[in-house]
PDB file of N, CA and C in Angstrom:
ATOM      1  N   UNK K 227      32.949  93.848 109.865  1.00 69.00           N
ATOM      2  CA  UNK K 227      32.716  95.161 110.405  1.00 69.00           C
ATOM      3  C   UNK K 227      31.233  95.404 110.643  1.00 69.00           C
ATOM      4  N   UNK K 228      30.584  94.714 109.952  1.00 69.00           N
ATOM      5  CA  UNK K 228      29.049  95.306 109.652  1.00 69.00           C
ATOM      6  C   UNK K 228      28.580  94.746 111.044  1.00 69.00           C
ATOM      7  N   UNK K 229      28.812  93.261 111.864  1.00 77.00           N
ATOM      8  CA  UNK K 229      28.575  92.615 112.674  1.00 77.00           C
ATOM      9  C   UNK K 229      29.657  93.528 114.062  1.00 77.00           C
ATOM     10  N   UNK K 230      30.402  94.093 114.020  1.00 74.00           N
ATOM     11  CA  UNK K 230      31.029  94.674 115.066  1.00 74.00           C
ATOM     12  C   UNK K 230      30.055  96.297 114.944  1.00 74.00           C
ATOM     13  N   UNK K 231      29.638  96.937 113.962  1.00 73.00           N
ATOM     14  CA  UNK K 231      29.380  98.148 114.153  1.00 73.00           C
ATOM     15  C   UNK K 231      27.600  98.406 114.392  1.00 73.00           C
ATOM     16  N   UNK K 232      27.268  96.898 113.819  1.00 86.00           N
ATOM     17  CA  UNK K 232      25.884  96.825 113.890  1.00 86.00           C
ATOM     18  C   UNK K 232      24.766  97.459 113.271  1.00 86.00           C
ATOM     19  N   UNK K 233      25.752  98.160 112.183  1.00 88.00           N
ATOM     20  CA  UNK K 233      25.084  99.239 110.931  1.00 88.00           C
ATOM     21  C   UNK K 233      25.319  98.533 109.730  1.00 88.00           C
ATOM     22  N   UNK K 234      25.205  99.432 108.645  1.00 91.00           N
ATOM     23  CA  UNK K 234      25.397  98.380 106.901  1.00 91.00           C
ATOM     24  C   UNK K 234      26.767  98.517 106.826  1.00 91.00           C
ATOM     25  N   UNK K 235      27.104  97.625 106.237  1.00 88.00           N
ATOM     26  CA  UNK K 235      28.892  97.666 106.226  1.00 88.00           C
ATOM     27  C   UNK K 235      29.556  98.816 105.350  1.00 88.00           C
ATOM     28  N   UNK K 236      28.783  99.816 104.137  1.00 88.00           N
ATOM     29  CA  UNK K 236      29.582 100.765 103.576  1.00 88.00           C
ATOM     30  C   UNK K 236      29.184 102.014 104.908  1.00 88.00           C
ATOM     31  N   UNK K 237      28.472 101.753 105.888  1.00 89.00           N
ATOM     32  CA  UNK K 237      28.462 103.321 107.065  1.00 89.00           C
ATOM     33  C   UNK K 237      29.283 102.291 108.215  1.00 89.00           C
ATOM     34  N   UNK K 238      29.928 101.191 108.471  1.00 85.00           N
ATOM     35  CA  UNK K 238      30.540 100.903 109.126  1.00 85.00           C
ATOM     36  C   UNK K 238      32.162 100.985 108.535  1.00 85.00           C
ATOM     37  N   UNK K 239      32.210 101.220 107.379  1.00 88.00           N
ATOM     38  CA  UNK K 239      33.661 101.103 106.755  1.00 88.00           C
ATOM     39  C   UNK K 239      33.767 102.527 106.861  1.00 88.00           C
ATOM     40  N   UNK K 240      32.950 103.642 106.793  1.00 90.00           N
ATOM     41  CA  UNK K 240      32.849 105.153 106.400  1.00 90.00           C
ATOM     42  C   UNK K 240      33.616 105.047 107.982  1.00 90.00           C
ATOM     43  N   UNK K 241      32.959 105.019 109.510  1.00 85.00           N
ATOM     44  CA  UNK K 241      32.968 105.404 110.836  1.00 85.00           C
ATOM     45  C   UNK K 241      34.631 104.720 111.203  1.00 85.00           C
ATOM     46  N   UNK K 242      34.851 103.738 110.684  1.00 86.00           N
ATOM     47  CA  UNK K 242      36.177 103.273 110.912  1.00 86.00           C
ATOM     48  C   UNK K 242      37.233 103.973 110.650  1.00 86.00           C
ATOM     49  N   UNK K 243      36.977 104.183 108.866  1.00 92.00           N
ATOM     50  CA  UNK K 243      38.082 104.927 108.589  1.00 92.00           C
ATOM     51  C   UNK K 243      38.369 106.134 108.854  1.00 92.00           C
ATOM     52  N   UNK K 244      37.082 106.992 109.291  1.00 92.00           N
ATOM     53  CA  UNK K 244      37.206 108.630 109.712  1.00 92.00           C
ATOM     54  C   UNK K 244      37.567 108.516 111.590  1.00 92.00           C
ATOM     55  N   UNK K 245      37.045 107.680 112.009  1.00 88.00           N
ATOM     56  CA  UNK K 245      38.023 107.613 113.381  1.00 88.00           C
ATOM     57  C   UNK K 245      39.479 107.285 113.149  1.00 88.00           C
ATOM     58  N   UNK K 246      40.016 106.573 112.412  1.00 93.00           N
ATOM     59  CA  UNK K 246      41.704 106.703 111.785  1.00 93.00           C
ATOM     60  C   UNK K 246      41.995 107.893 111.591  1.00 93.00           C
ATOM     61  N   UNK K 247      41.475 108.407 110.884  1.00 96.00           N
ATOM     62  CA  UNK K 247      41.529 109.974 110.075  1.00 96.00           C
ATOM     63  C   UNK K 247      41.876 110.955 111.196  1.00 96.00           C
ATOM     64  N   UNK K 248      40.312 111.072 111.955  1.00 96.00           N
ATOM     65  CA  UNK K 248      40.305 111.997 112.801  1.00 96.00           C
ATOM     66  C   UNK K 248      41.795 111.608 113.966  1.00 96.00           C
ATOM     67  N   UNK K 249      41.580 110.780 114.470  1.00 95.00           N
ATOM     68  CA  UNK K 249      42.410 110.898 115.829  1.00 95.00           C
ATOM     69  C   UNK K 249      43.982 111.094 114.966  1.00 95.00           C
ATOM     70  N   UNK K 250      44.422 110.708 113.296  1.00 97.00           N
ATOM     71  CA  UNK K 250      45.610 111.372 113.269  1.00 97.00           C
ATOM     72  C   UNK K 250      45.546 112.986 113.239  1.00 97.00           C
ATOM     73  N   UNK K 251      44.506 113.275 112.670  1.00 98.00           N
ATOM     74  CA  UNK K 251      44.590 115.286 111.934  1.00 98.00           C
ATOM     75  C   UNK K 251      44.535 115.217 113.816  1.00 98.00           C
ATOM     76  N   UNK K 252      43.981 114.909 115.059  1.00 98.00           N
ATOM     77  CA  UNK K 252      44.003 115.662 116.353  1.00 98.00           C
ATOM     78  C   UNK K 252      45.607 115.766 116.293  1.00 98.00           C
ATOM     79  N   UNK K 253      46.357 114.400 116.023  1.00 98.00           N
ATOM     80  CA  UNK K 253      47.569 114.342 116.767  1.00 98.00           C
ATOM     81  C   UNK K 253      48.482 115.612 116.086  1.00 98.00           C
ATOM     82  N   UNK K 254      48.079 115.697 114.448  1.00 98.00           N
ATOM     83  CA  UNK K 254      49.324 116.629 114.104  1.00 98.00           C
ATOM     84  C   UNK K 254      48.286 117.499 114.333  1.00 98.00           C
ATOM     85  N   UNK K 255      47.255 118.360 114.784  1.00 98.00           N
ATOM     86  CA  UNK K 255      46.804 120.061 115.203  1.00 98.00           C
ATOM     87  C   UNK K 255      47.357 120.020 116.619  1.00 98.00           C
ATOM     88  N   UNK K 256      47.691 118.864 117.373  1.00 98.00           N
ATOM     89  CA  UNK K 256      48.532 118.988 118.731  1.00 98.00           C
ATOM     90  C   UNK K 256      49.522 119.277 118.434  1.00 98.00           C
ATOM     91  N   UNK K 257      50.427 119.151 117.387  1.00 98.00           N
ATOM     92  CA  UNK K 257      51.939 119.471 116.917  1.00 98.00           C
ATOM     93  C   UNK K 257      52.846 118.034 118.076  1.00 98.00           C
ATOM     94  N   UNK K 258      52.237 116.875 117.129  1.00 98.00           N
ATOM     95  CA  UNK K 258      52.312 115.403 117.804  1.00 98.00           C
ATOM     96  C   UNK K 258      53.115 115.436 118.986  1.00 98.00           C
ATOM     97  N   UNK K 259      52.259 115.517 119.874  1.00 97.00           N
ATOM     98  CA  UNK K 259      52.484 115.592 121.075  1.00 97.00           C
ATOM     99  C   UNK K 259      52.799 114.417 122.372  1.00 97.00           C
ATOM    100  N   UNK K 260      51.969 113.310 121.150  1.00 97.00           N
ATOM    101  CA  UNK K 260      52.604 111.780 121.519  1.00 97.00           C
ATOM    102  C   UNK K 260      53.479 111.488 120.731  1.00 97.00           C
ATOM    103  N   UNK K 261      54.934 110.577 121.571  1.00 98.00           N
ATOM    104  CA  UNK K 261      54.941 109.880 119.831  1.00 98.00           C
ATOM    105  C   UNK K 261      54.627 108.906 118.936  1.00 98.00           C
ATOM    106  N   UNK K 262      54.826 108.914 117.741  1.00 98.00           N
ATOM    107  CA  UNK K 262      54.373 108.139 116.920  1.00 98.00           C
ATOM    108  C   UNK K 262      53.614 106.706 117.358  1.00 98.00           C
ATOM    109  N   UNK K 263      54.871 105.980 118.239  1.00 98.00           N
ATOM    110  CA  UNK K 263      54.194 104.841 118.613  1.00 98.00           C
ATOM    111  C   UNK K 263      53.069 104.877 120.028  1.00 98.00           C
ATOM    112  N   UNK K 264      53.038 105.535 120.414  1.00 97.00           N
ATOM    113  CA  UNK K 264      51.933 105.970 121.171  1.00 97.00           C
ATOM    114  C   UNK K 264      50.436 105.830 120.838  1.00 97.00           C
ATOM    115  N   UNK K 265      50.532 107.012 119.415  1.00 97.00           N
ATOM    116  CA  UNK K 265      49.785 107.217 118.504  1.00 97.00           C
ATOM    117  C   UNK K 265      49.339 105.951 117.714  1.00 97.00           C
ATOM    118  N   UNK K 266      49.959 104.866 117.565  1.00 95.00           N
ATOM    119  CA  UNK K 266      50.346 103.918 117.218  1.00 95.00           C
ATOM    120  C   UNK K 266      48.813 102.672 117.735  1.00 95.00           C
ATOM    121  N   UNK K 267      49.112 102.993 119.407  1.00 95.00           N
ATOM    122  CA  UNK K 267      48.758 102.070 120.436  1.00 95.00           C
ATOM    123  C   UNK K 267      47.697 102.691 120.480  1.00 95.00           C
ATOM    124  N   UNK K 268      46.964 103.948 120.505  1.00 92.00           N
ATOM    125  CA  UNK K 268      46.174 104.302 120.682  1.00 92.00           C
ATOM    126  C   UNK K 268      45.111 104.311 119.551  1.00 92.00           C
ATOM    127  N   UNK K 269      45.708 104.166 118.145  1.00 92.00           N
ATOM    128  CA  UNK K 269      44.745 103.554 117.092  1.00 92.00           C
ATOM    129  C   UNK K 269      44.274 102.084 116.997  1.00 92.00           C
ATOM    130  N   UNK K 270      45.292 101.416 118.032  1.00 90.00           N
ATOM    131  CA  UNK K 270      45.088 100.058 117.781  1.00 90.00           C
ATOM    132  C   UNK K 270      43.942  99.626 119.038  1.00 90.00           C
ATOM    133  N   UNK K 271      43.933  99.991 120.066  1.00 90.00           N
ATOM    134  CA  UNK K 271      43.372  99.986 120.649  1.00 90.00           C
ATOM    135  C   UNK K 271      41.450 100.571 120.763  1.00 90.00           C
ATOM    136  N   UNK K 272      41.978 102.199 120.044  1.00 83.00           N
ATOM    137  CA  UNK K 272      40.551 102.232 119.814  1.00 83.00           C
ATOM    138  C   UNK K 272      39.778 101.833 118.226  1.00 83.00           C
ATOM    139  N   UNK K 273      40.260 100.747 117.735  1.00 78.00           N
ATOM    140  CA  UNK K 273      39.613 100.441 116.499  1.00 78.00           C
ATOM    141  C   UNK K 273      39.385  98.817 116.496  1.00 78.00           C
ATOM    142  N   UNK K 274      40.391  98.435 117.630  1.00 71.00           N
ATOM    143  CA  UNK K 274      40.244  97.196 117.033  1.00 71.00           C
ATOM    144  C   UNK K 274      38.830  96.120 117.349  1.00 71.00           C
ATOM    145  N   UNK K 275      38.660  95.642 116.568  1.00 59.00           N
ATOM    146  CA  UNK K 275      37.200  95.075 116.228  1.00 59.00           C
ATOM    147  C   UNK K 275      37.070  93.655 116.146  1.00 59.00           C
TER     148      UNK K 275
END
């Protein structure tokens, strides 16, 4: 991670896991508006490293 984020690896493990975080709390304050596997594709996509 530290080599994908290009920061120290405990503020590259912090930015990873709160982009997980965040984009689920968006999906349920949308009242999940995708579904699940959507939501799914769209974590995998924007995290993967």
């Amino acid at each position: 991670m530290e080599k994908a984020y290009r920061i120290p690896a405990k503020y590259a493990l912090e930015y990873y896991v709160n982009t997980i975080l965040r984009t689920i709390f968006t999906w349920i304050r949308n009242d999940y508006e995708e579904p699940p596997k959507m939501l799914a594709d769209i974590l995998y996509q924007s995290i993967n490293i």
